[in-house]
Coordinates of C-alpha atoms in Angstrom, one line a residue:
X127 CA 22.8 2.1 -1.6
X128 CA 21.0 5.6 -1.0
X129 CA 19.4 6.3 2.5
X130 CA 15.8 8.0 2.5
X131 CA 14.6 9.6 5.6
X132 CA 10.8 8.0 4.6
X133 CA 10.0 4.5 3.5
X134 CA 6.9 3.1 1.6
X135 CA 5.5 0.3 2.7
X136 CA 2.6 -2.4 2.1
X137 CA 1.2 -5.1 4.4
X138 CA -0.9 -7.8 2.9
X139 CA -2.7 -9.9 5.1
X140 CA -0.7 -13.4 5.1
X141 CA -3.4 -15.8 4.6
X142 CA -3.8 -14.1 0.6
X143 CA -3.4 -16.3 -2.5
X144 CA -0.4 -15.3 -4.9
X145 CA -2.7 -13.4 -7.3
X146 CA -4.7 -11.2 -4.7
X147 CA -1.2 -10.2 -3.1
X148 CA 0.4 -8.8 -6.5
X149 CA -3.7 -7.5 -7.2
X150 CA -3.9 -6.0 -3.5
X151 CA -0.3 -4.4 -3.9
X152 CA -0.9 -2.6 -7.1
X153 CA -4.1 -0.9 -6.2
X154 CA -2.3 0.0 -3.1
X155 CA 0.7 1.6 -4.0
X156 CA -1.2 3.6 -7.1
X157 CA -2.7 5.8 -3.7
X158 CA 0.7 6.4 -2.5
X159 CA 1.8 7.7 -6.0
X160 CA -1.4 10.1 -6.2
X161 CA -1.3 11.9 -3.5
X162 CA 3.2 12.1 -3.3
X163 CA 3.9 12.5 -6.6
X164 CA 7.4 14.0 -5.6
X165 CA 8.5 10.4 -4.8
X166 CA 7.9 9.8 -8.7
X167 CA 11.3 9.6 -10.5
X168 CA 11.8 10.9 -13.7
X169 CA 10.5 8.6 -16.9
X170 CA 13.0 6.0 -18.1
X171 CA 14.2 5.7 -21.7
X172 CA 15.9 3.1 -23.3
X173 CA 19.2 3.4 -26.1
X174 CA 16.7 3.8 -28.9
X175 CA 14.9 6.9 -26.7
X176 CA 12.2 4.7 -26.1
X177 CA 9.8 6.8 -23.4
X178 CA 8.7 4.7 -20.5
X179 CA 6.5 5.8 -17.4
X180 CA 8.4 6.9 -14.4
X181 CA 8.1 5.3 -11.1
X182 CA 8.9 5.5 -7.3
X183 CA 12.2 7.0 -6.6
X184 CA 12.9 4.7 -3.7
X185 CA 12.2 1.1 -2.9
X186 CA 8.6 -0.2 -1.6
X187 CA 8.9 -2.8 1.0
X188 CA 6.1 -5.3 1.1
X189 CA 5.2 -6.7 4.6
X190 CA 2.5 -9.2 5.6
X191 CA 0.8 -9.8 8.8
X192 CA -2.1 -11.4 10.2
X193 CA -5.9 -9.8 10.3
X194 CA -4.8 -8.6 13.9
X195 CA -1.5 -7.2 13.0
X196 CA -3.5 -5.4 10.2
X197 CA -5.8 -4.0 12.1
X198 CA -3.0 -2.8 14.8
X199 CA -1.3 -1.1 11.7
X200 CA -4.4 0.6 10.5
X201 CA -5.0 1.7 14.0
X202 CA -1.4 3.1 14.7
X203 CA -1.3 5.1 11.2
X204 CA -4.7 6.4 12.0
X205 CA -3.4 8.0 15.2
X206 CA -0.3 9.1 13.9
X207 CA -2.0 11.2 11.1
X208 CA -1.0 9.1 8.8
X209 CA -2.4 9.1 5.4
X210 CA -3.1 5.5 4.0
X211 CA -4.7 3.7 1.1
X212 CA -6.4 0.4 2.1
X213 CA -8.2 -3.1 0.4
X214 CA -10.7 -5.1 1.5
X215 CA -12.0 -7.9 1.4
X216 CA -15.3 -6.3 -0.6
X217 CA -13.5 -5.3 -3.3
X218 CA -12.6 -8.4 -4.6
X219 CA -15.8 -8.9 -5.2
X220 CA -16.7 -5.3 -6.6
X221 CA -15.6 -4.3 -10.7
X222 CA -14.9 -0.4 -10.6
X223 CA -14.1 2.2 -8.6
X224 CA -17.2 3.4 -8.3
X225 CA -18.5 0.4 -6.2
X226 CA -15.0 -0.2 -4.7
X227 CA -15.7 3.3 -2.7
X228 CA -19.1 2.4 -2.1
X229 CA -18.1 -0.7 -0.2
X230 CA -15.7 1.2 2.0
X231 CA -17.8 3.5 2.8
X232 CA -20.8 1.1 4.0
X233 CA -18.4 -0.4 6.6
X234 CA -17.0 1.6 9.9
X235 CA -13.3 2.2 9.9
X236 CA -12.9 -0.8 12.8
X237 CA -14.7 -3.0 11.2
X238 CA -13.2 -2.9 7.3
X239 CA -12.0 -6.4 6.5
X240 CA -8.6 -5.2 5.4
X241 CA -6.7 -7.4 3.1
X242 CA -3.9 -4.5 2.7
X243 CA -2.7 -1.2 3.6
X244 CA -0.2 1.1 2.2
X245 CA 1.4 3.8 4.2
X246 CA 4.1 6.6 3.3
X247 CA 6.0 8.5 6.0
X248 CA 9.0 9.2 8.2
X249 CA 10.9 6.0 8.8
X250 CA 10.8 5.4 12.3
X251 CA 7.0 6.2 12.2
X252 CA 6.2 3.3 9.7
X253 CA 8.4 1.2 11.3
X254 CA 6.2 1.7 14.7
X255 CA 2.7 1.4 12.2
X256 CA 3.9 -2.4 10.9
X257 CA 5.3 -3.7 14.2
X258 CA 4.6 -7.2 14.0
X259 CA 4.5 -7.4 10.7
X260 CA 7.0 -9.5 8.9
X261 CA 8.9 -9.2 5.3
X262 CA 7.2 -10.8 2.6
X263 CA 8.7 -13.6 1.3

């Protein structure tokens, strides 16, 4: 198994039903992608050179963690300069991006109802962002 000196991770609060966690976790990662597109691989093909999108070059871990926990993580990434994407609790009640952002912004950074956060960075750093976090399962 490779070794990568940065790790992508998402933490969904736990108390999520099954479709808001895959629907939380693929808004989130699609941040990550945008703004690092040098962890995108190359595209894929099949035997019949079939084209297919590329994706991330390394794994993404999904974590989860209580409201607390979430708002520790958010906190930590914060002050370590981190850049992440986030979900709340708003926007699963919003239909476009357009009203996704303005639901963000309405709300102060300590007081967003997060549902989710992704974060890219040096290893040891995310692993200090999602302490108390757990693996998904």
């Amino acid at each position: 198994m490779s070794s990568f000196d940065t790790k992508i991770a998402v933490l969904l609060r736990d108390d999520l039903a099954s479709w808001q966690r895959l629907n939380v976790t693929a808004f989130l990662v699609s941040g990550i992608a945008h703004v690092t597109p040098e962890l995108m691989g190359e595209p894929y093909l099949d035997a019949d050179d079939t084209e297919y999108l590329p994706m991330f070059g390394q794994p993404v871990l999904v974590f989860s963690g209580t409201a607390d926990v979430l708002t520790a993580a958010h906190t930590r990434a914060l002050g370590r300069g981190l850049r992440i994407s986030i979900f709340t609790d708003e926007l699963f009640h919003t239909g476009n991006d357009v009203d996704n952002r303005a639901a963000v912004r309405a709300v102060p950074g300590e007081k967003l109802a997060l549902a989710g956060l992704a974060v890219h960075g040096p290893k040891n750093a995310v692993d200090k962002i999602l302490k108390g976090a757990s693996l998904h399962k």
